[in-house]
């Protein structure tokens, strides 16, 4: 079907084939990379009349020889035959040997069609039959290595088409090609296939999982464990010594979790300088961040390189609301990114679908791009947010690494950009310490707190609970919550709701589903050593002696295990009034270890989600005038544990008005981190000087401590009383 000839209209090719929907999970399991992705895009385009304004093309299977130009014969043979009957009994087992891959009876055909479709549209654009084209294909391709399928990708579609133009059709005059990979995951396969080839300028902007220095690449993160990483890897925190200043991208947790996405990977041999990686240090990057990279890195290099054609690995998993990406690009942002690229290569652009797992976001984003290629009325929008501070830092490092190859990158960024035009990744919480709180604010005043450096963590895919209805939400930089969202708790705490509901609050990510899959040990040295009291923080309610009930956690599951240990830290009591226990101090652990000190600790194996809820309740930040306040965002995420492990502690700015604002990392037990909460080192000085009160525990509070130690079979009642009295009377 061809659109009517109109000399004023750009000739945009559009390729979609329902046969690519036959690639699906063999057992019908819900999976983010599923046939509905391309169906949703096509339905959206049809509803807007886009196919009628484009030249619609049919998919063709790729010839083996063209696939084998970038893949090994062994790999081509496997993927081409995996759907045949002879593999029926072995298909699942073979898939399990790959990283994040499934096969079914439709996989071979779909993979060949996806690769062939890219060859088809690329050749037509290179010939001039089309001005540009969009290939709505699956399975995606940019992770596929020469000899390995991985990350949902079977054949590397873009690499196959690029090699076809460069080596099989030299008469088309394609001598220099720019490949832009804006998928949120690094295009490792495409990079490796052209790493030594100066005919291909490969540019990838992505969340990364590598560790680098400002000048030298040091040790890489743990070996590639992929999306389907075991729990032991997810909770085995491995860190590296600093050599100059280390930048840690997502703390090794983001797929494909290896170091080849570093900005230090610039190409090799004749290809040196032709590989550009822009690895985000964190999630939440949005339109402003991508525009900054376009303006200060990609566009200056593209102008110098002057490509003959541009191929885009167009993943839309950096879009707002994507369940895996954790970034915030809007359809308007994607349209601007594409519009800026149309100024090169006479507008010869081929877009190939890669990732993107929110059906609404991916459909709206592709629609916005289609309208740009058609040069129709542009999408209306504006970018008011400023780039993250980390964005400017990454841009500077990328430019420094590549400026000897691209003099255009030698230009220093204007100081006004570095100083005034940036935004910290922050979330304001309007929280109050009132007479209803567990530990009263010494000033009795309401305080507005700022939680800085909140990093969105995306766990390995196999542990994510993907919602069929795509209800996951990502934090958009334009919608970082600044107003409190409250959830009214019933006065009957055992039946109360959770502190922070698992739904969107002012555009926030439902982090609970992610953090519920990460386990930690919560070490209690105070009244929570008594199991019935600790369960109040999980299930809600109160025990004998408590004046105020706990609202509990959203997840009311009991701890999976309870063990005891001693730690080389000093127990002491400070503050002077608690609502739950009346007059008297509460327990603290000295932040600094001392081999001469010993404190008993009851450790509960709980989820990081539950730990966040306990942290919120212990810091009195869940109440204001008797009503629960839900922050809507986690106080502590996986990357924060990484920082705490490296420094042994982590003060949380968001909790500075509370009593337990300092997270201590006390090592590991069964490959799980041991965490507790206490005061900051600066407060130790305030306790010593008398600026903050130091006093012994109330009788009710002390009795609870004794019961915890005795019922935990650690020491006798007499020994417990002596232990507590010593802690309460010994000077700091």
XYZ file of C-alpha atoms in Angstrom:
732
model
C 0.000 0.000 0.000
C 1.556 3.295 -1.041
C 0.574 6.790 0.008
C -0.530 9.182 -2.770
C 2.335 11.073 -4.335
C 2.854 14.479 -2.786
C 6.124 16.276 -3.605
C 5.826 18.335 -0.431
C 5.617 15.293 1.826
C 8.659 13.411 2.991
C 8.732 9.784 1.939
C 8.766 7.912 5.225
C 8.841 4.136 5.195
C 6.897 2.244 7.844
C 7.377 -1.479 8.400
C 5.283 -3.734 10.622
C 4.530 -7.416 10.301
C 2.229 -9.412 12.560
C 4.422 -12.480 12.075
C 6.936 -10.986 14.490
C 4.275 -11.378 17.194
C 4.678 -15.151 17.002
C 7.808 -14.895 19.126
C 6.464 -15.206 22.671
C 7.130 -17.025 25.916
C 6.621 -20.765 25.397
C 4.272 -21.189 28.343
C 2.307 -17.957 27.991
C 4.062 -16.366 30.967
C 3.840 -12.598 31.324
C 7.069 -11.042 30.070
C 8.014 -7.405 29.378
C 9.285 -8.193 25.855
C 6.025 -9.477 24.423
C 4.000 -9.192 21.175
C 1.754 -6.459 22.589
C 4.663 -4.024 22.382
C 4.587 -3.736 18.602
C 0.822 -4.220 18.411
C 0.308 -1.227 20.701
C 2.575 0.907 18.521
C 0.847 -0.102 15.311
C -2.621 0.459 16.752
C -1.607 3.928 17.940
C -0.181 4.859 14.559
C -3.288 3.572 12.800
C -5.558 5.545 15.110
C -3.658 8.708 14.103
C -3.707 7.885 10.390
C 0.087 7.613 10.182
C 0.225 4.571 7.841
C -1.864 6.452 5.287
C 0.776 9.185 5.210
C 3.720 6.790 4.984
C 4.955 4.154 2.567
C 4.100 0.866 4.259
C 6.565 -1.949 3.586
C 6.384 -5.701 4.023
C 8.913 -7.601 6.107
C 11.325 -10.031 4.490
C 13.446 -12.666 6.157
C 17.166 -11.974 6.106
C 19.443 -14.233 4.123
C 21.798 -16.278 6.258
C 24.894 -14.808 4.585
C 23.942 -11.288 5.663
C 23.278 -12.370 9.242
C 26.579 -14.272 9.240
C 28.415 -11.051 8.389
C 28.214 -10.080 12.064
C 27.284 -13.378 13.781
C 29.106 -16.696 13.858
C 27.837 -19.534 11.682
C 27.120 -21.536 14.808
C 24.919 -18.801 16.234
C 23.068 -18.263 12.955
C 22.391 -21.989 12.655
C 21.055 -22.199 16.214
C 18.644 -19.249 15.959
C 17.485 -20.266 12.482
C 16.620 -23.784 13.689
C 15.607 -23.308 17.328
C 11.904 -23.273 16.420
C 11.991 -26.515 14.456
C 10.466 -29.738 15.748
C 13.828 -31.328 16.469
C 14.375 -28.725 19.205
C 10.970 -29.201 20.868
C 12.367 -31.214 23.757
C 15.511 -29.113 24.160
C 14.295 -25.565 23.551
C 13.752 -24.606 27.199
C 17.071 -26.051 28.294
C 18.949 -24.245 25.529
C 17.265 -20.942 26.397
C 18.313 -21.363 30.026
C 21.953 -21.318 28.925
C 21.563 -17.762 27.652
C 21.225 -14.494 29.517
C 17.599 -13.272 29.571
C 16.369 -15.218 26.544
C 13.313 -17.329 25.727
C 12.494 -19.367 22.616
C 9.287 -20.757 21.131
C 8.075 -22.081 17.785
C 7.867 -18.568 16.353
C 11.273 -17.287 17.449
C 13.301 -18.270 14.375
C 10.934 -16.614 11.915
C 10.527 -13.458 14.010
C 14.289 -13.034 14.457
C 14.921 -13.453 10.730
C 12.099 -11.042 9.869
C 13.401 -8.407 12.290
C 16.876 -8.535 10.760
C 15.532 -8.669 7.213
C 13.225 -5.731 7.854
C 16.159 -3.538 8.842
C 18.050 -4.542 5.714
C 14.974 -3.744 3.598
C 14.286 -0.261 4.948
C 17.965 0.695 5.247
C 18.644 -0.140 1.625
C 15.660 1.925 0.457
C 16.752 4.941 2.519
C 20.342 4.626 1.303
C 19.151 4.422 -2.317
C 16.972 7.486 -1.907
C 13.710 5.615 -2.463
C 12.770 6.756 1.029
C 13.824 9.825 2.995
C 13.650 7.952 6.290
C 12.012 4.910 7.815
C 10.710 3.332 11.003
C 11.001 -0.429 11.480
C 8.633 -1.670 14.184
C 10.420 -4.937 14.829
C 10.955 -7.535 17.507
C 12.779 -9.279 18.994
C 15.159 -6.356 19.625
C 18.813 -6.677 18.714
C 21.390 -4.347 20.255
C 22.517 -6.718 23.059
C 23.113 -9.691 20.735
C 26.814 -10.525 20.482
C 28.474 -12.253 17.497
C 28.126 -15.664 19.122
C 25.470 -15.132 21.755
C 21.838 -14.142 22.176
C 21.240 -12.055 25.302
C 19.005 -9.421 26.850
C 15.882 -10.372 24.803
C 17.959 -10.024 21.595
C 18.500 -12.915 19.151
C 20.109 -11.254 16.105
C 21.670 -7.784 16.127
C 19.295 -6.190 13.636
C 20.972 -2.779 13.368
C 24.461 -4.252 13.062
C 23.329 -6.638 10.307
C 21.769 -3.789 8.313
C 24.763 -1.505 8.892
C 27.196 -4.152 7.666
C 24.956 -4.790 4.653
C 25.142 -1.150 3.554
C 28.864 -0.813 4.182
C 30.068 -4.088 2.689
C 27.359 -5.564 0.471
C 26.137 -2.388 -1.266
C 29.202 -0.133 -1.679
C 27.611 1.377 -4.787
C 25.089 3.149 -2.550
C 27.847 5.455 -1.331
C 27.506 4.847 2.400
C 31.036 5.455 3.635
C 30.326 6.842 7.098
C 27.478 5.790 9.343
C 26.304 7.177 12.674
C 24.529 4.708 14.952
C 22.716 6.394 17.831
C 21.569 4.017 20.566
C 19.207 5.823 22.940
C 17.876 2.674 24.580
C 18.311 2.966 28.355
C 20.543 -0.132 28.318
C 23.980 -0.097 26.752
C 24.159 -1.485 23.199
C 27.021 -3.820 24.012
C 26.577 -6.056 20.974
C 26.547 -3.233 18.422
C 29.543 -1.594 20.066
C 31.626 -4.762 19.966
C 30.815 -5.459 16.315
C 32.165 -2.084 15.144
C 34.709 -1.331 17.876
C 37.637 -1.183 15.430
C 35.760 0.213 12.434
C 36.081 3.996 11.750
C 33.277 3.772 9.186
C 30.822 3.494 12.080
C 30.533 6.169 14.733
C 28.686 4.434 17.568
C 27.029 6.625 20.197
C 25.204 5.176 23.212
C 23.567 7.033 26.091
C 22.465 4.662 28.801
C 22.305 3.802 32.438
C 25.412 1.839 33.142
C 26.962 -0.533 35.616
C 30.653 0.170 35.309
C 33.179 1.661 37.669
C 35.634 4.182 36.287
C 37.947 6.901 37.490
C 37.999 10.441 36.202
C 41.029 9.616 34.107
C 41.697 5.889 34.260
C 39.493 2.831 34.032
C 40.026 0.684 37.104
C 38.548 -2.635 38.073
C 35.246 -3.536 36.474
C 32.120 -4.430 38.334
C 31.447 -8.107 39.024
C 31.324 -10.362 35.964
C 28.196 -10.160 33.845
C 25.400 -11.883 35.674
C 22.665 -10.387 33.570
C 19.106 -9.498 34.352
C 18.515 -12.940 35.808
C 21.123 -12.395 38.490
C 20.913 -14.667 41.541
C 19.928 -13.205 44.880
C 23.444 -13.819 46.175
C 24.822 -11.415 43.559
C 22.181 -8.790 44.209
C 23.107 -8.643 47.855
C 26.841 -9.309 47.635
C 28.236 -5.791 47.729
C 31.600 -5.573 46.070
C 33.426 -2.303 46.082
C 36.675 -0.974 44.789
C 39.416 1.252 46.102
C 39.390 4.801 44.913
C 42.042 5.736 42.370
C 41.698 9.459 41.920
C 37.899 9.906 41.999
C 35.656 6.945 41.232
C 32.300 7.311 39.548
C 30.027 4.339 40.167
C 27.229 3.987 37.664
C 24.168 2.473 39.333
C 26.468 0.446 41.621
C 26.755 -2.472 39.238
C 23.051 -3.242 39.273
C 21.965 -2.172 35.793
C 21.902 -4.487 32.803
C 24.086 -5.652 31.129
C 26.150 -5.115 34.313
C 29.597 -4.991 32.759
C 32.207 -2.361 32.109
C 32.050 -1.935 28.323
C 29.501 0.877 28.680
C 32.122 3.148 30.253
C 33.062 6.424 28.596
C 36.615 5.086 28.621
C 35.626 2.550 25.955
C 36.389 4.747 22.950
C 37.222 2.231 20.225
C 40.399 0.460 19.271
C 42.997 0.641 16.512
C 41.607 2.511 13.514
C 38.286 2.724 15.369
C 39.743 4.674 18.293
C 37.588 7.714 18.963
C 34.626 6.325 17.049
C 32.917 4.762 20.059
C 31.182 7.198 22.404
C 29.463 6.106 25.595
C 27.527 8.455 27.856
C 26.762 6.436 30.995
C 24.293 7.986 33.433
C 25.313 7.714 37.060
C 21.703 7.275 38.152
C 18.095 7.037 37.095
C 15.588 9.913 36.754
C 17.334 11.382 33.713
C 14.810 13.139 31.509
C 14.384 15.504 28.594
C 16.744 18.157 29.950
C 19.537 15.650 30.572
C 19.308 14.118 27.108
C 19.165 17.547 25.467
C 22.317 18.556 27.332
C 24.149 15.481 26.005
C 22.831 16.091 22.486
C 23.941 19.730 22.502
C 27.342 19.265 24.153
C 28.465 15.822 22.902
C 26.496 14.158 20.112
C 25.717 17.097 17.825
C 29.231 18.635 17.813
C 30.742 15.235 16.970
C 28.081 14.474 14.349
C 28.797 17.791 12.655
C 32.501 16.976 12.486
C 31.907 13.395 11.336
C 29.318 14.297 8.683
C 27.669 10.850 8.334
C 26.067 9.572 5.134
C 23.213 7.907 7.011
C 21.999 7.651 10.609
C 20.639 4.494 12.176
C 18.901 4.747 15.533
C 18.636 1.861 17.943
C 15.399 3.341 19.189
C 14.667 1.811 22.537
C 11.951 3.635 24.463
C 12.672 2.197 27.908
C 14.081 5.541 29.064
C 10.555 6.900 28.708
C 8.379 8.101 31.549
C 6.583 5.185 33.214
C 8.772 2.435 31.771
C 8.988 -0.405 34.320
C 12.653 -1.204 33.658
C 14.318 2.067 32.720
C 13.812 4.404 35.665
C 14.255 7.471 33.452
C 11.815 10.172 32.415
C 11.940 11.083 28.714
C 8.610 12.361 27.405
C 7.295 11.898 23.847
C 8.169 15.558 23.334
C 11.726 14.809 24.457
C 12.078 11.981 21.954
C 10.722 14.202 19.194
C 13.374 16.834 19.971
C 16.161 14.238 20.040
C 15.116 13.025 16.606
C 14.516 16.507 15.196
C 18.046 17.563 16.073
C 19.455 14.540 14.213
C 17.526 15.345 11.042
C 19.966 18.140 10.319
C 22.595 15.544 9.385
C 22.929 13.034 6.513
C 20.268 14.903 4.508
C 17.748 13.553 6.984
C 18.461 9.924 5.986
C 17.446 8.242 9.220
C 16.442 4.656 9.911
C 14.785 3.969 13.267
C 14.793 0.390 14.569
C 12.759 -0.503 17.615
C 14.784 -1.876 20.509
C 13.436 -1.839 24.086
C 10.513 -0.098 25.763
C 8.050 -1.928 27.994
C 5.233 0.430 28.911
C 2.691 0.094 26.116
C 1.325 3.610 26.418
C 4.744 5.264 26.615
C 6.223 3.326 23.726
C 3.213 3.967 21.478
C 3.109 7.701 22.196
C 6.870 8.042 21.771
C 6.958 6.278 18.391
C 4.005 8.398 17.269
C 5.888 11.568 18.200
C 8.917 10.390 16.200
C 6.787 9.461 13.185
C 5.366 12.980 13.082
C 8.874 14.427 13.176
C 10.018 12.310 10.231
C 6.905 13.315 8.291
C 7.749 16.941 9.145
C 4.216 17.516 10.278
C 3.170 19.935 12.963
C 5.634 19.334 15.791
C 4.562 18.068 19.161
C 3.865 20.965 21.500
C 5.904 21.009 24.687
C 8.683 22.630 26.636
C 11.546 21.625 28.892
C 11.500 23.600 32.109
C 13.558 21.272 34.316
C 17.332 21.629 34.451
C 19.738 18.711 33.972
C 20.876 16.752 37.005
C 24.191 17.704 38.550
C 25.531 14.278 37.616
C 24.673 14.936 33.963
C 27.162 17.793 33.727
C 29.771 15.687 35.478
C 29.353 12.843 32.983
C 29.413 15.249 30.024
C 32.682 16.730 31.251
C 34.274 13.293 31.597
C 33.110 12.162 28.159
C 34.446 15.333 26.535
C 37.767 15.012 28.326
C 38.164 11.420 27.170
C 37.427 12.171 23.511
C 38.624 15.727 22.908
C 41.869 14.582 21.292
C 39.789 12.808 18.626
C 37.074 15.449 18.342
C 38.372 19.016 18.866
C 34.778 20.231 19.039
C 34.635 18.618 22.477
C 37.543 20.723 23.743
C 35.243 23.656 24.361
C 34.801 24.150 28.096
C 31.237 24.078 29.344
C 30.067 27.570 30.329
C 30.510 28.044 34.054
C 26.975 29.338 34.371
C 25.732 25.942 33.237
C 27.816 24.107 35.825
C 26.858 26.402 38.671
C 23.353 27.654 38.141
C 21.668 25.453 35.555
C 21.489 22.149 37.330
C 19.172 20.344 39.650
C 20.090 17.950 42.431
C 18.115 14.745 42.495
C 15.985 15.689 45.450
C 12.619 15.040 46.972
C 11.160 17.294 49.607
C 9.181 15.798 52.434
C 6.937 18.012 54.537
C 7.153 16.206 57.826
C 6.529 17.241 61.361
C 7.836 16.172 64.708
C 4.938 16.746 67.055
C 3.934 15.599 70.505
C 2.499 12.533 68.783
C 5.930 11.413 67.625
C 7.967 8.608 69.162
C 10.856 10.957 69.935
C 10.038 14.604 70.141
C 11.850 17.288 68.229
C 13.815 19.250 70.803
C 12.600 22.477 69.273
C 9.037 21.232 68.848
C 8.965 22.766 65.386
C 7.762 21.491 62.050
C 10.568 20.932 59.590
C 10.788 20.616 55.810
C 13.416 18.035 54.900
C 15.186 17.376 51.604
C 16.158 13.839 50.642
C 19.114 14.311 48.333
C 20.770 11.875 46.005
C 17.808 9.532 45.794
C 18.832 6.962 43.188
C 16.206 4.895 41.448
C 17.241 1.257 41.540
C 16.094 -1.231 38.966
C 16.592 -4.794 40.079
C 17.448 -7.726 37.815
C 14.516 -8.387 35.538
C 13.689 -11.858 36.728
C 12.831 -10.403 40.128
C 10.547 -7.650 38.850
C 6.809 -8.094 39.118
C 5.732 -6.870 35.702
C 2.139 -5.684 35.676
C 0.014 -6.739 32.699
C -1.710 -3.379 32.730
C 1.573 -1.449 32.777
C 0.775 0.377 35.958
C 4.402 0.968 36.909
C 5.330 4.620 37.165
C 8.694 6.324 36.906
C 9.684 9.580 38.528
C 9.608 12.353 35.976
C 12.004 15.197 36.729
C 9.197 17.646 36.108
C 7.053 15.879 38.682
C 9.325 15.223 41.616
C 6.934 15.465 44.536
C 7.191 18.541 46.681
C 3.911 18.187 48.497
C 3.176 15.687 51.195
C 0.811 12.842 50.432
C -0.986 11.526 53.457
C -2.667 8.258 54.229
C -5.028 8.355 57.172
C -4.472 5.452 59.524
C -7.173 3.865 61.533
C -6.904 4.319 65.266
C -6.840 0.533 65.436
C -3.253 0.076 64.355
C -3.363 -3.705 63.851
C -5.749 -3.091 60.965
C -4.160 0.116 59.760
C -2.931 0.737 56.245
C 0.736 0.918 55.390
C 2.722 4.083 55.836
C 3.448 4.468 52.148
C 1.002 2.874 49.718
C 2.195 0.845 46.735
C 0.744 3.220 44.213
C 1.775 6.389 42.467
C 2.081 9.415 44.683
C 2.624 12.631 42.736
C 4.215 10.627 39.934
C 6.515 8.521 42.118
C 7.784 5.076 41.247
C 6.161 2.216 43.185
C 9.509 1.345 44.684
C 8.013 -1.190 47.055
C 7.715 -3.863 44.379
C 11.438 -3.527 43.719
C 12.747 -3.228 47.283
C 10.532 -6.081 48.478
C 12.847 -8.430 46.537
C 15.989 -7.340 48.407
C 16.616 -8.742 51.876
C 18.702 -7.232 54.664
C 19.402 -7.900 58.300
C 17.965 -5.195 60.561
C 20.015 -5.134 63.746
C 18.180 -3.919 66.839
C 20.012 -3.023 70.023
C 17.087 -1.251 71.737
C 13.522 -2.138 72.620
C 13.035 -3.878 69.271
C 15.257 -6.660 70.611
C 12.011 -7.912 72.170
C 10.285 -9.683 69.331
C 6.678 -8.696 70.203
C 7.621 -5.017 70.095
C 9.456 -5.301 66.812
C 6.427 -6.972 65.266
C 4.456 -3.804 66.069
C 6.678 -1.993 63.552
C 5.820 -4.655 60.988
C 2.209 -5.608 61.701
C 1.047 -2.483 63.558
C -0.188 -2.052 67.140
C 1.499 -1.652 70.511
C 2.707 -3.750 73.447
C 2.414 -3.265 77.178
C 4.115 -0.063 78.294
C 3.824 1.747 74.941
C 1.666 4.872 74.955
C 1.352 5.186 71.187
C 0.805 2.427 68.611
C 2.909 1.791 65.514
C 1.167 1.912 62.137
C 3.242 -0.996 60.838
C 4.684 -1.757 57.433
C 2.904 -2.176 54.142
C 4.347 -5.697 54.028
C 3.229 -7.334 57.263
C 5.154 -10.561 56.697
C 7.085 -11.793 59.719
C 10.903 -11.835 59.550
C 12.259 -14.844 57.692
C 14.868 -15.442 60.375
C 16.011 -14.063 63.723
C 19.567 -14.404 65.034
C 21.691 -12.714 67.680
C 25.222 -11.388 67.638
C 27.410 -8.868 69.434
C 29.047 -5.867 67.771
C 32.042 -3.739 68.861
C 30.037 -0.572 69.479
C 29.063 1.329 72.617
C 25.414 1.252 73.752
C 24.187 4.425 75.458
C 20.938 6.280 76.215
C 20.083 9.858 75.270
C 17.228 12.298 74.628
C 14.762 12.911 77.436
C 11.212 12.180 76.326
C 9.496 9.622 74.158
C 5.829 9.561 73.444
C 5.686 5.797 73.380
C 7.614 5.267 76.641
C 7.243 8.559 78.510
C 10.113 10.337 80.204
C 13.562 8.894 79.788
C 16.147 8.291 77.125
C 16.178 5.859 74.234
C 18.944 3.536 73.074
C 21.663 4.595 70.662
C 24.731 2.862 69.315
C 27.938 4.855 69.021
C 28.596 5.220 65.261
C 32.303 4.459 65.675
C 33.413 0.947 66.519
C 35.701 0.158 69.437
C 37.140 -3.306 70.071
C 36.741 -2.759 73.817
C 32.971 -2.235 73.539
C 30.283 -4.878 73.126
C 26.616 -4.416 72.357
C 23.989 -7.150 71.995
C 22.017 -7.100 68.791
C 18.942 -8.999 67.695
C 18.964 -9.286 63.907
C 15.782 -9.672 61.869
C 15.892 -10.832 58.267
C 13.432 -8.523 56.519
C 13.048 -6.846 53.140
C 14.520 -3.480 52.278
C 10.937 -2.273 51.862
C 10.155 -3.220 55.478
C 13.413 -1.642 56.659
C 12.314 1.639 55.084
C 9.027 1.493 56.982
C 10.785 0.767 60.276
C 13.206 3.625 59.582
C 10.318 6.002 58.966
C 8.528 5.018 62.199
C 11.672 5.137 64.327
C 12.320 8.677 63.162
C 8.837 9.908 64.037
C 8.235 10.950 60.434
C 5.007 9.067 59.958
C 2.743 11.318 62.009
C 1.454 14.846 61.908
C -1.451 15.746 64.156
C -2.149 12.076 64.611
C -2.286 11.345 60.891
C 0.149 9.194 58.963
C 2.360 10.855 56.391
C 3.458 8.752 53.426
C 6.643 10.011 51.794
C 5.920 8.122 48.592
C 9.646 7.443 48.050
C 12.123 5.198 49.851
C 14.490 6.658 52.393
C 17.120 4.011 51.684
C 17.715 2.202 48.384
C 20.192 -0.439 47.286
C 22.813 2.005 46.075
C 22.717 3.757 49.473
C 23.706 0.463 51.075
C 26.665 0.412 48.742
C 27.774 3.818 49.982
C 27.201 2.778 53.598
C 29.269 -0.379 53.071
C 32.160 1.613 51.696
C 32.086 4.236 54.445
C 30.664 2.052 57.254
C 27.869 4.564 57.746
C 25.524 6.806 55.781
C 23.877 9.912 57.263
C 20.502 10.488 55.607
C 19.775 14.154 55.015
C 16.057 13.427 54.830
C 16.113 12.250 58.455
C 18.251 14.943 60.020
C 15.339 16.151 62.162
C 14.796 12.629 63.491
C 16.812 10.743 66.091
C 18.013 7.856 63.951
C 19.334 9.599 60.863
C 22.533 7.589 60.478
C 22.590 4.137 58.855
C 25.379 1.871 60.075
C 26.700 -0.961 57.925
C 27.914 -3.767 60.189
C 29.116 -6.318 57.660
C 27.304 -9.291 56.173
C 25.616 -12.442 57.370
C 24.742 -15.140 54.807
C 25.687 -12.679 52.034
C 23.103 -10.163 53.278
C 24.055 -6.718 54.610
C 23.570 -5.997 58.310
C 22.082 -2.554 58.881
C 21.056 -0.587 61.893
C 20.166 3.019 62.626
C 21.582 5.419 65.184
C 22.548 9.056 65.702
C 25.125 10.969 63.713
C 28.680 11.608 64.866
C 27.904 15.318 65.228
C 25.124 14.464 67.682
C 27.635 12.524 69.791
C 29.450 15.820 70.293
C 26.158 17.503 71.169
C 25.397 14.804 73.757
C 28.858 15.251 75.280
C 28.541 19.027 75.444
C 25.052 18.949 76.950
C 23.540 20.643 73.926
C 21.337 17.556 73.608
C 20.094 15.754 76.735
C 21.513 12.434 77.976
C 19.321 10.426 80.338
C 18.603 6.853 81.331
C 15.648 4.849 80.038
C 12.184 4.855 81.603
C 11.176 1.786 83.628
C 8.855 0.551 80.904
C 11.501 0.963 78.241
C 14.139 -0.741 80.385
C 11.847 -3.680 81.134
C 11.344 -4.186 77.398
C 15.103 -4.226 76.824
C 15.540 -6.788 79.593
C 12.788 -9.010 78.212
C 14.374 -8.915 74.791
C 17.778 -9.984 76.099
C 16.427 -12.667 78.421
C 13.833 -14.173 76.075
C 16.451 -14.103 73.350
C 18.520 -16.368 75.618
C 21.535 -14.072 75.549
C 22.075 -13.337 79.230
C 20.277 -13.714 82.543
C 17.912 -11.090 83.914
C 20.513 -9.887 86.392
C 23.146 -9.636 83.683
C 20.726 -7.763 81.423
C 19.942 -5.191 84.130
C 23.656 -4.690 84.816
C 24.360 -4.328 81.078
C 21.704 -1.638 80.679
C 22.678 0.234 83.848
C 26.298 0.322 82.719
C 25.292 1.731 79.327
C 23.081 4.353 80.990
C 25.599 5.562 83.558
C 28.941 5.373 81.761
C 30.027 8.699 80.299
C 30.384 9.068 76.567
